[in-house]
mmCIF file of C-alpha atoms in Angstrom:
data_model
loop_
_atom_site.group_PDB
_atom_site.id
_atom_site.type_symbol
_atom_site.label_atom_id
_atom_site.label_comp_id
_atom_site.label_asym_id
_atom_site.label_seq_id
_atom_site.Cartn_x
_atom_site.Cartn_y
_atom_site.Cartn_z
ATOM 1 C CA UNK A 12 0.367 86.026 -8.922
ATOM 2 C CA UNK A 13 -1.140 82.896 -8.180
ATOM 3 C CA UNK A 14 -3.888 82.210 -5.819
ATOM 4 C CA UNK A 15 -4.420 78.969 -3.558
ATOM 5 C CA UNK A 16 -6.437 79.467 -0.804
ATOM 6 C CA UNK A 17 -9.807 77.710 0.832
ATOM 7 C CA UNK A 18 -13.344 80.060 0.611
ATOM 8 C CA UNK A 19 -15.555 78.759 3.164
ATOM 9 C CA UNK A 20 -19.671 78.984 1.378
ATOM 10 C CA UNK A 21 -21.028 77.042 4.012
ATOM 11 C CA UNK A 22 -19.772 75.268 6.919
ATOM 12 C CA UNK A 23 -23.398 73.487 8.648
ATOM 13 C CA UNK A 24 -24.369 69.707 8.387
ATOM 14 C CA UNK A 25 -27.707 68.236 7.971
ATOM 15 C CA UNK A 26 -29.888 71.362 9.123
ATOM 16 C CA UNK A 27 -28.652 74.896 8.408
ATOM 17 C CA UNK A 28 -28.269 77.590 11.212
ATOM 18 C CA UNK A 29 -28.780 81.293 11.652
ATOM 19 C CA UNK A 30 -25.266 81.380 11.839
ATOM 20 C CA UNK A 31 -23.989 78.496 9.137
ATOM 21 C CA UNK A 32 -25.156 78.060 5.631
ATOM 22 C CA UNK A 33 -25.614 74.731 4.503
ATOM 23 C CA UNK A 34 -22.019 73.244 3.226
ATOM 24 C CA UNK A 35 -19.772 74.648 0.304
ATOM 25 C CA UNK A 36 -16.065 75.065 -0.329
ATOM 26 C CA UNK A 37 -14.189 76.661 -3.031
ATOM 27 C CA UNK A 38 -10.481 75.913 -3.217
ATOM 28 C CA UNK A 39 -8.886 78.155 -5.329
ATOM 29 C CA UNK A 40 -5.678 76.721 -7.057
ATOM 30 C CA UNK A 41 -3.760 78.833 -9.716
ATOM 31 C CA UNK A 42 -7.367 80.137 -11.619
ATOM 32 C CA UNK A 43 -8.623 77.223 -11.222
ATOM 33 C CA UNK A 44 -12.194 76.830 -8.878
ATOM 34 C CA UNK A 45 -12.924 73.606 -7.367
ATOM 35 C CA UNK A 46 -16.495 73.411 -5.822
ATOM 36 C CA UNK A 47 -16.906 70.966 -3.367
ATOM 37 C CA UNK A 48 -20.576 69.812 -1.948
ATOM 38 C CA UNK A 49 -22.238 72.820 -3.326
ATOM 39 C CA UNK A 50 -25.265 72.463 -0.839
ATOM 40 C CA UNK A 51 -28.540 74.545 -0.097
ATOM 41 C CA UNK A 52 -28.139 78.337 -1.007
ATOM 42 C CA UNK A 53 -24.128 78.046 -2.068
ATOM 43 C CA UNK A 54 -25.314 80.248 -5.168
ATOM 44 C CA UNK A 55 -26.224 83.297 -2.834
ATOM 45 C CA UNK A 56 -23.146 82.204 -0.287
ATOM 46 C CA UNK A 57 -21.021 82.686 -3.881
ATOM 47 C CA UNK A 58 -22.542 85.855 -4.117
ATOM 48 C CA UNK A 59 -21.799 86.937 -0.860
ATOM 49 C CA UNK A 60 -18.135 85.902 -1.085
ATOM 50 C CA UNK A 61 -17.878 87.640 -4.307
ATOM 51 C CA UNK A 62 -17.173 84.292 -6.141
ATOM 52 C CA UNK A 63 -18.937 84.114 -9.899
ATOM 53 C CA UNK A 64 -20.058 81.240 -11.946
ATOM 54 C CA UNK A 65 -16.862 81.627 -14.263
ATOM 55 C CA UNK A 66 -14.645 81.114 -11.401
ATOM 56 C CA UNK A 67 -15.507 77.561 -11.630
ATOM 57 C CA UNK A 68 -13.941 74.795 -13.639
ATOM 58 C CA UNK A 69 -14.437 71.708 -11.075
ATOM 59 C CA UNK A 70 -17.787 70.295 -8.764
ATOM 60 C CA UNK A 71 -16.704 68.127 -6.591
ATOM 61 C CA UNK A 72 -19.803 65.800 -4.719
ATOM 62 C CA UNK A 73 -18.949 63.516 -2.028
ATOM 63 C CA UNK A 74 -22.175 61.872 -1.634
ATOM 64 C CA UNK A 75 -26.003 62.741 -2.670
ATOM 65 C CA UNK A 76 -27.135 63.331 0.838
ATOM 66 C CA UNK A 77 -28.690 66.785 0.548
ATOM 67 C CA UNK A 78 -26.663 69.344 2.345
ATOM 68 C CA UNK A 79 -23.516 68.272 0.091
ATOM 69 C CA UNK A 80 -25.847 68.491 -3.147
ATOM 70 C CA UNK A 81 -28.799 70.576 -3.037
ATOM 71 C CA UNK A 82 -26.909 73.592 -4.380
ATOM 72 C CA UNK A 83 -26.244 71.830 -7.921
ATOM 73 C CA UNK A 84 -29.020 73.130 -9.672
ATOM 74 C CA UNK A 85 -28.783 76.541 -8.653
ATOM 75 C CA UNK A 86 -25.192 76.280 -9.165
ATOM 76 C CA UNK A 87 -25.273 74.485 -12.909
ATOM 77 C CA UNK A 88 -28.305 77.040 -14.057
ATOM 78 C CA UNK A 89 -25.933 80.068 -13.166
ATOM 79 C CA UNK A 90 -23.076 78.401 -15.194
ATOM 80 C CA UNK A 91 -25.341 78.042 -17.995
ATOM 81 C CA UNK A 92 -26.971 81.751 -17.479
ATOM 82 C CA UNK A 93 -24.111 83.720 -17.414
ATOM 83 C CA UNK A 94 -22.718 81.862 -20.203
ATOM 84 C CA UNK A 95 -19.739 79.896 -19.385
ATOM 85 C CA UNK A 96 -17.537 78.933 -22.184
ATOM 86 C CA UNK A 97 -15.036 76.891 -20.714
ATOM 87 C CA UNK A 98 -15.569 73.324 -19.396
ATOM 88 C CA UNK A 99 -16.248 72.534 -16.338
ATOM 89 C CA UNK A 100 -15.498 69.121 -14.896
ATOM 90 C CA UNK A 101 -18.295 67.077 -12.588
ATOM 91 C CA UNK A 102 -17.240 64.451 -10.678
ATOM 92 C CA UNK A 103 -19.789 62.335 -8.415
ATOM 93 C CA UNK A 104 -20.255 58.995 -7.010
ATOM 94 C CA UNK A 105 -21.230 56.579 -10.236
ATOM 95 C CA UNK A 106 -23.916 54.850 -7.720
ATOM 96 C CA UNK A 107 -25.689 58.313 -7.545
ATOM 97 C CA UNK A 108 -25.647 59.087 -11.105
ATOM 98 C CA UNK A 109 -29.594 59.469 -11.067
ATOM 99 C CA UNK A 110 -29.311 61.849 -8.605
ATOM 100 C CA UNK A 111 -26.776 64.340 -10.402
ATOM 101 C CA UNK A 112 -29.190 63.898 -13.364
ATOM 102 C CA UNK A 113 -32.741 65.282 -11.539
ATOM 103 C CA UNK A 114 -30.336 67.536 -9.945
ATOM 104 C CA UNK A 115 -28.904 69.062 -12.842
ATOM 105 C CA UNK A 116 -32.025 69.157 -14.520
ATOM 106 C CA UNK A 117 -34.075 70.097 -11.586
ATOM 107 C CA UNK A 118 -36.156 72.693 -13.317
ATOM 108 C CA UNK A 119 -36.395 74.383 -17.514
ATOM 109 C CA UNK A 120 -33.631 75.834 -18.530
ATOM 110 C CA UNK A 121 -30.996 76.488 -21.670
ATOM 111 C CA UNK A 122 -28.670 74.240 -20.528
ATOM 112 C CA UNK A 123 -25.154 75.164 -22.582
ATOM 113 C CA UNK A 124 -23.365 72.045 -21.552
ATOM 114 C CA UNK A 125 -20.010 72.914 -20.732
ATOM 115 C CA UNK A 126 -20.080 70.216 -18.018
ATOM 116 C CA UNK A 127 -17.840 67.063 -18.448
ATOM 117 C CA UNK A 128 -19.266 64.281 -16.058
ATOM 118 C CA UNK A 129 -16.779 62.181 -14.427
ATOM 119 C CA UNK A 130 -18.494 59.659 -12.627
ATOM 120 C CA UNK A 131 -16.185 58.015 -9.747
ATOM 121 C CA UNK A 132 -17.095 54.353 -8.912
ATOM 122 C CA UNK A 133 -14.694 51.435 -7.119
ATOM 123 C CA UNK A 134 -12.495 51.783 -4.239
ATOM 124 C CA UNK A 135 -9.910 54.894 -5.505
ATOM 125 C CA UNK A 136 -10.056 56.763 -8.980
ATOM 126 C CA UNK A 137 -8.055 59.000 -10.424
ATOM 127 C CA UNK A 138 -9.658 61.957 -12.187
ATOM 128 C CA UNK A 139 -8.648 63.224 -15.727
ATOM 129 C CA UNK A 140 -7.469 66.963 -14.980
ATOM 130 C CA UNK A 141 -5.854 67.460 -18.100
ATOM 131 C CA UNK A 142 -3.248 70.088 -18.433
ATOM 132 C CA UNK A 143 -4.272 71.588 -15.503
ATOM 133 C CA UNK A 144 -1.334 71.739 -12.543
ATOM 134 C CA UNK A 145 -2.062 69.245 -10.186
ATOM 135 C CA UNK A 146 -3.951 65.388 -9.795
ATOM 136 C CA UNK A 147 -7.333 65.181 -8.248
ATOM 137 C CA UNK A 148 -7.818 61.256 -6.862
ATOM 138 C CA UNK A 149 -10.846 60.079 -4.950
ATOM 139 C CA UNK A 150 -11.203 56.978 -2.110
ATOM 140 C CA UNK A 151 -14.059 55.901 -1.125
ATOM 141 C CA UNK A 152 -14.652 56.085 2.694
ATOM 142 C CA UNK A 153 -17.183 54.690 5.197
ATOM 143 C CA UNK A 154 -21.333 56.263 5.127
ATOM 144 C CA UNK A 155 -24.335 54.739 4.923
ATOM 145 C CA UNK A 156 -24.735 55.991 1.387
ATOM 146 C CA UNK A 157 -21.725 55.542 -1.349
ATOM 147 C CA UNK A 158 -19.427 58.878 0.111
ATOM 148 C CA UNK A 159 -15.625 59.350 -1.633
ATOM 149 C CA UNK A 160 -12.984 61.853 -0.634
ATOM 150 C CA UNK A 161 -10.992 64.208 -2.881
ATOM 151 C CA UNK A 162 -7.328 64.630 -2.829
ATOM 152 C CA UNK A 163 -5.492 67.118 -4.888
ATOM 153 C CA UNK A 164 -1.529 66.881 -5.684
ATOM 154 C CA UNK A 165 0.900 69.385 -7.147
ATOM 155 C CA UNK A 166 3.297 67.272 -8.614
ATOM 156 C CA UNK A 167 6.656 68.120 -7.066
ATOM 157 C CA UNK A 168 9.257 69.975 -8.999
ATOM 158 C CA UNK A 169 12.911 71.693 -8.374
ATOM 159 C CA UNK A 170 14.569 74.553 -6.998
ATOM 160 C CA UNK A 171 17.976 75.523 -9.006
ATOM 161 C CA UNK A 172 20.784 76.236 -6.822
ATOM 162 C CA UNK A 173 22.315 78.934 -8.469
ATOM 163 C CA UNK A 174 25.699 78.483 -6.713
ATOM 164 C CA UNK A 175 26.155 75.267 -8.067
ATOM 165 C CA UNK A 176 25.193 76.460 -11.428
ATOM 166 C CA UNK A 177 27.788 79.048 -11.534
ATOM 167 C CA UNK A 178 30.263 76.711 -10.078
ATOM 168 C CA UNK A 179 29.908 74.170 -13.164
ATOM 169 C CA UNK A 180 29.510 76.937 -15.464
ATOM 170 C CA UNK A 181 26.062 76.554 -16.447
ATOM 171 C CA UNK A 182 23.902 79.946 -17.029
ATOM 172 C CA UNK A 183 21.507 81.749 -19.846
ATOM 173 C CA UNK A 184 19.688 79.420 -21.655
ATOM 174 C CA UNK A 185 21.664 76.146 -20.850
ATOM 175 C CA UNK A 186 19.465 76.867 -16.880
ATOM 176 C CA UNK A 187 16.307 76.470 -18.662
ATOM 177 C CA UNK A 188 17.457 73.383 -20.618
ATOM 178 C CA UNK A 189 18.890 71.474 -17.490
ATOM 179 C CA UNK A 190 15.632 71.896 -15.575
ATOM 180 C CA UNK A 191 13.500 70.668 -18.836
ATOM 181 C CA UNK A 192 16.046 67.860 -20.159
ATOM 182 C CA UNK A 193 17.933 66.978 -16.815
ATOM 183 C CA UNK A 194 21.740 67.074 -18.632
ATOM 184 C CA UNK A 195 23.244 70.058 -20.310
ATOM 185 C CA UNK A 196 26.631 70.185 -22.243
ATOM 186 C CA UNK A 197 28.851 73.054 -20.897
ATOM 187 C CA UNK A 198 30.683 75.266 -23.602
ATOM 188 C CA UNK A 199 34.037 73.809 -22.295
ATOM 189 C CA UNK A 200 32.432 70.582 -22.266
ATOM 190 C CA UNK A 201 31.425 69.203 -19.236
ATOM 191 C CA UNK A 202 28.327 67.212 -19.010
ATOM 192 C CA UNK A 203 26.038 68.760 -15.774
ATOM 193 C CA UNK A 204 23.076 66.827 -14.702
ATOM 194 C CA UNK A 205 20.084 68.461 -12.968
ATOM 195 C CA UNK A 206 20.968 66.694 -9.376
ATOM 196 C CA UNK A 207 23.892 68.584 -9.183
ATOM 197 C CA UNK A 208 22.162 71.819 -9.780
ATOM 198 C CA UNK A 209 19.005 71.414 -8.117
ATOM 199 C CA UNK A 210 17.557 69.584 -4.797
ATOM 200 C CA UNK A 211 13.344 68.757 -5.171
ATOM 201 C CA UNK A 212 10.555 71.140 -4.159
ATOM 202 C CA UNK A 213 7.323 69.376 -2.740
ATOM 203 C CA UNK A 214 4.532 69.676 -4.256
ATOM 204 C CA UNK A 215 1.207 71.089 -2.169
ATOM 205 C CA UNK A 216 -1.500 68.932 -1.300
ATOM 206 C CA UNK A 217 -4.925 68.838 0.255
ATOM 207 C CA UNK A 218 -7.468 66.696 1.257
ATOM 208 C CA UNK A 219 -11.220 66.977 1.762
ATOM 209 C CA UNK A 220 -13.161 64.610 3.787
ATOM 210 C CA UNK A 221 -16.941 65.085 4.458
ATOM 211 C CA UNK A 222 -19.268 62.327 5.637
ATOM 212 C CA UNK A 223 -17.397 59.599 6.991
ATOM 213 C CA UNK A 224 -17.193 57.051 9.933
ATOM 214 C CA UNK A 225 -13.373 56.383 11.428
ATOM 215 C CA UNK A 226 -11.957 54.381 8.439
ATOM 216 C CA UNK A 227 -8.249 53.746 6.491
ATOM 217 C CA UNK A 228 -9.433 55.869 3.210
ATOM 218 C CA UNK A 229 -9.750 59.037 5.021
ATOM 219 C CA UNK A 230 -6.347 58.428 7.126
ATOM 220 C CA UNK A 231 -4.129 57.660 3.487
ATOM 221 C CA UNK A 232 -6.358 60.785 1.776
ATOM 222 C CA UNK A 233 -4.374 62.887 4.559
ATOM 223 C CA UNK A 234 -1.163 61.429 4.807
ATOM 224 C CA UNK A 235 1.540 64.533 4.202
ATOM 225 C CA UNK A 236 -1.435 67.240 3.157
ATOM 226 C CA UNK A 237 -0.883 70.651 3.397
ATOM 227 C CA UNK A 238 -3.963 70.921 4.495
ATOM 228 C CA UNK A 239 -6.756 69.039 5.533
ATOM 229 C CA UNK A 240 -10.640 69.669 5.140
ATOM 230 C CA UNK A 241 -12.410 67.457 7.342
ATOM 231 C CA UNK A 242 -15.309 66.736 8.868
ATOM 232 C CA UNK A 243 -16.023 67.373 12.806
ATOM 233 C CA UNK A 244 -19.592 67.054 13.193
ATOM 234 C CA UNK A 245 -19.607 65.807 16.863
ATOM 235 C CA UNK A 246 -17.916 66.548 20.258
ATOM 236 C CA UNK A 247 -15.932 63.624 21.952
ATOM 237 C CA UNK A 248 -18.829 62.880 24.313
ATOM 238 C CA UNK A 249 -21.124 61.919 21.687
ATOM 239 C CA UNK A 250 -18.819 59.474 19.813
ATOM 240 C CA UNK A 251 -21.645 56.702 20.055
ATOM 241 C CA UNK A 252 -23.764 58.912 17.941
ATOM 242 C CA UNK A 253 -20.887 59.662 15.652
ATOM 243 C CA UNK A 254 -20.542 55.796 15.112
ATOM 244 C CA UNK A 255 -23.838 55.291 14.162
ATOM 245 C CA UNK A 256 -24.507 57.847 11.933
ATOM 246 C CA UNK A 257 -20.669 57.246 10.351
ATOM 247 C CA UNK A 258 -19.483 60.651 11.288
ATOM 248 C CA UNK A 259 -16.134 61.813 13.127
ATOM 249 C CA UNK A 260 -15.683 63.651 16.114
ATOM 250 C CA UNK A 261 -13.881 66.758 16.712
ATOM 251 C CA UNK A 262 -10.819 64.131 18.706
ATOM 252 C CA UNK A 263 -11.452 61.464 15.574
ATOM 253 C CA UNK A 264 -10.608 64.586 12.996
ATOM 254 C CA UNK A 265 -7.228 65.486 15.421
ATOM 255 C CA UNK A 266 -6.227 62.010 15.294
ATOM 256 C CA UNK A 267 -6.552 61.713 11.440
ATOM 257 C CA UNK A 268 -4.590 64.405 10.777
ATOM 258 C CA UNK A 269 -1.911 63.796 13.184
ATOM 259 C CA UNK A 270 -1.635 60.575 12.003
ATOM 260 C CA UNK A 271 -0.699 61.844 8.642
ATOM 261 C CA UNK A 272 1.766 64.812 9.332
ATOM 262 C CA UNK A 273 -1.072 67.183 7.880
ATOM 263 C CA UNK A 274 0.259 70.938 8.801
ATOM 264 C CA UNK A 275 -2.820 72.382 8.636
ATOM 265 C CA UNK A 276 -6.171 70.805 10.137
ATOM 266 C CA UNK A 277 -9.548 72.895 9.237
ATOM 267 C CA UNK A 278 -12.523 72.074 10.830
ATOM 268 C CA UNK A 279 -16.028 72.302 9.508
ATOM 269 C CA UNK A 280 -19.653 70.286 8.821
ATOM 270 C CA UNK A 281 -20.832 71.236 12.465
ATOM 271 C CA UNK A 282 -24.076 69.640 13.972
ATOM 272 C CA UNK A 283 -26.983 72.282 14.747
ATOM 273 C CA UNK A 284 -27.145 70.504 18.399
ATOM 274 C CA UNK A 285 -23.782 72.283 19.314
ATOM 275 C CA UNK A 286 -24.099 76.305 20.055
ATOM 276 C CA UNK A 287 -21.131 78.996 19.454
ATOM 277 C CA UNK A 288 -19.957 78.814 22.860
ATOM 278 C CA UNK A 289 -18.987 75.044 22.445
ATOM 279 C CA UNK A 290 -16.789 75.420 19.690
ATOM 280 C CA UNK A 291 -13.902 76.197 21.702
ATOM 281 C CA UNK A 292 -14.523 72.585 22.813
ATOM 282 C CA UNK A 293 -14.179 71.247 19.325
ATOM 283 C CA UNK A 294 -10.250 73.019 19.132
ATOM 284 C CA UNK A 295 -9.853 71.785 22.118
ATOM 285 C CA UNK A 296 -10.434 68.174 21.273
ATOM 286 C CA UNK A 297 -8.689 68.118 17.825
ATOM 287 C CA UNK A 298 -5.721 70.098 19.086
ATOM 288 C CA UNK A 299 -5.180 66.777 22.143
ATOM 289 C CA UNK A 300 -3.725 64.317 19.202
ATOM 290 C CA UNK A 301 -2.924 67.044 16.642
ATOM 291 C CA UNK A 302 -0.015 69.718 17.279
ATOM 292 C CA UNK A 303 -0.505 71.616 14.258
ATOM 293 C CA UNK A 304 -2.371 74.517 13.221
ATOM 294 C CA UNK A 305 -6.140 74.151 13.490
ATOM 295 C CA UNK A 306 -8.758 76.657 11.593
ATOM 296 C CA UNK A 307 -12.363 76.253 13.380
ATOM 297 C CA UNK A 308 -14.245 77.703 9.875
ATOM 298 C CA UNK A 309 -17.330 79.634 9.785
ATOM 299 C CA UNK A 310 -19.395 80.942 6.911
ATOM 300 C CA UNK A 311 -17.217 83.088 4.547
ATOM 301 C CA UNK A 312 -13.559 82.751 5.918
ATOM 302 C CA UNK A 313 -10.866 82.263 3.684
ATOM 303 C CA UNK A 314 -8.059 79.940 4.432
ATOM 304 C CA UNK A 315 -4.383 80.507 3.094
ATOM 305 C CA UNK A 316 -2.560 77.287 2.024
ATOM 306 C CA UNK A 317 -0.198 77.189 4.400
ATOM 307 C CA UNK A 318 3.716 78.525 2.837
ATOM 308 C CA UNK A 319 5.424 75.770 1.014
ATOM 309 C CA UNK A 320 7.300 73.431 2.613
ATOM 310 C CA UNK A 321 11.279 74.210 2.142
ATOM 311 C CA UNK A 322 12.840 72.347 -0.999
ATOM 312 C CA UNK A 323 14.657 68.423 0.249
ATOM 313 C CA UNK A 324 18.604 69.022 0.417
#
């Protein structure tokens, strides 16, 4: 049975709480464990969660601003430790590649190297995810130092209508062959193509946006997610600070995923100046331009993707 869901490691910004580890997300996609900004302590959060070093096969790093990176080496020496055989992909901002190399290297070790580094550099890149079941891009949004967003795709397949199929005679092995090949040949020799047998299923989606200012990248990474992963550092009232530090506000968050028909909006990457009565504030501000669902996170929640959407008649 497969598995797609967000695991919350850490949920804080800048300064870690009592209450919120620094950041760290694992989304969970089919066995397949993308790691995004691993920060301070996300090897003990993993722990915690019950999440091991083999569960891995992507790190994901926004930017080299410490709570979004300081986990790394904790995080690469376990890999290496408890002896990871399969590859595990690293991608990171190109500009910061001296950082991800004191990081991974931050102290002796028998480094095993089953990392692949994908550096990301220019305005959008698309990631090499080989035969794995989905496309990872990245777009480069708005922070004082070089920050990109991820976006992962499930490519969109079909759903076989089997009441068509039986009308036109096509069953057994001829079903399998019209989804792969898109024509069969009946036995009483009518040609069937797949349109007539199937309508499309979308495929999921989700963004992730940390450290960003208001900008167009992080509106097109969520236009039609499943779900979005965004940033909401700041209440409404302090959207001046927001704008100078190039962070969002709870509102700024709603707005970007209303904007892009995301279904379900999770908030995270809190400031410490905020206290646990206020975050009723923060749903209340996303949820005034966004009418979806909304997911305020703290430290070790998991998130369900939200059910697929129905198949396009």
């Amino acid at each position: 049975m497969s598995l797609r869901e967000l695991l919350v490691l850490g949920s804080a910004s800048a300064v870690p709480t009592k209450a919120r580890n620094h950041n760290g997300y694992l989304l969970r996609w089919d066995g397949h464990g993308l790691l995004f900004d691993p920060g301070e302590g996300t090897q003990r959060q993993m722990t915690h969660a019950g999440v091991s070093a083999t569960d891995l096969t992507w790190i994901c790093v926004t930017h080299f601003h410490g709570d979004h990176c300081l986990g790394v080496p904790g995080v690469v020496q376990r890999i290496a430790r408890d002896g990871v055989e399969h590859e595990v992909n690293a991608a990171f901002p190109a500009s910061g590649v001296e950082y991800w190399r004191r990081l991974r290297h931050a102290a002796a070790f028998h480094d095993t190297a089953p990392i692949r580094e994908q550096p990301v550099s220019g305005a959008r890149a698309r990631l090499d995810t080989g035969d794995a079941p989905f496309t990872l891009t990245a777009r480069r949004l708005d922070h004082p130092v070089e920050s990109y967003g991820y976006r992962l795709e499930e490519p969109d397949g079909v759903t076989m209508l089997p009441a068509e199929l039986s009308a036109r005679g096509v069953r057994g092995p001829l079903v399998r062959r019209l989804r792969e090949e898109g024509t069969v040949t009946t036995p009483d020799g009518r040609t069937v193509t797949l349109e007539e047998c199937a309508v499309r299923r979308p495929g999921q989606k989700v963004a992730f946006v940390m450290d960003t200012g208001v900008c167009a990248a992080a509106y097109e990474l969520a236009e039609g997610v499943d779900m979005l992963i965004i940033e909401s550092t700041y209440l409404d009232e302090d959207r001046r600070l927001a704008a100078e530090r190039a962070h969002l506000t709870a509102g700024q968050a709603g707005a970007v995923a209303a904007a892009g028909g995301v279904r379900h909006l999770v908030l995270t990457h809190f400031s410490e100046r905020y206290r646990a009565e206020d975050e009723e504030r923060f749903l209340r501000q996303a949820a005034g331009p966004f009418r979806g669902e909304i997911t305020l996170v703290r430290d070790l929640d998991r998130v369900p993707l939200p059910r697929r959407r129905p198949a396009a008649g």
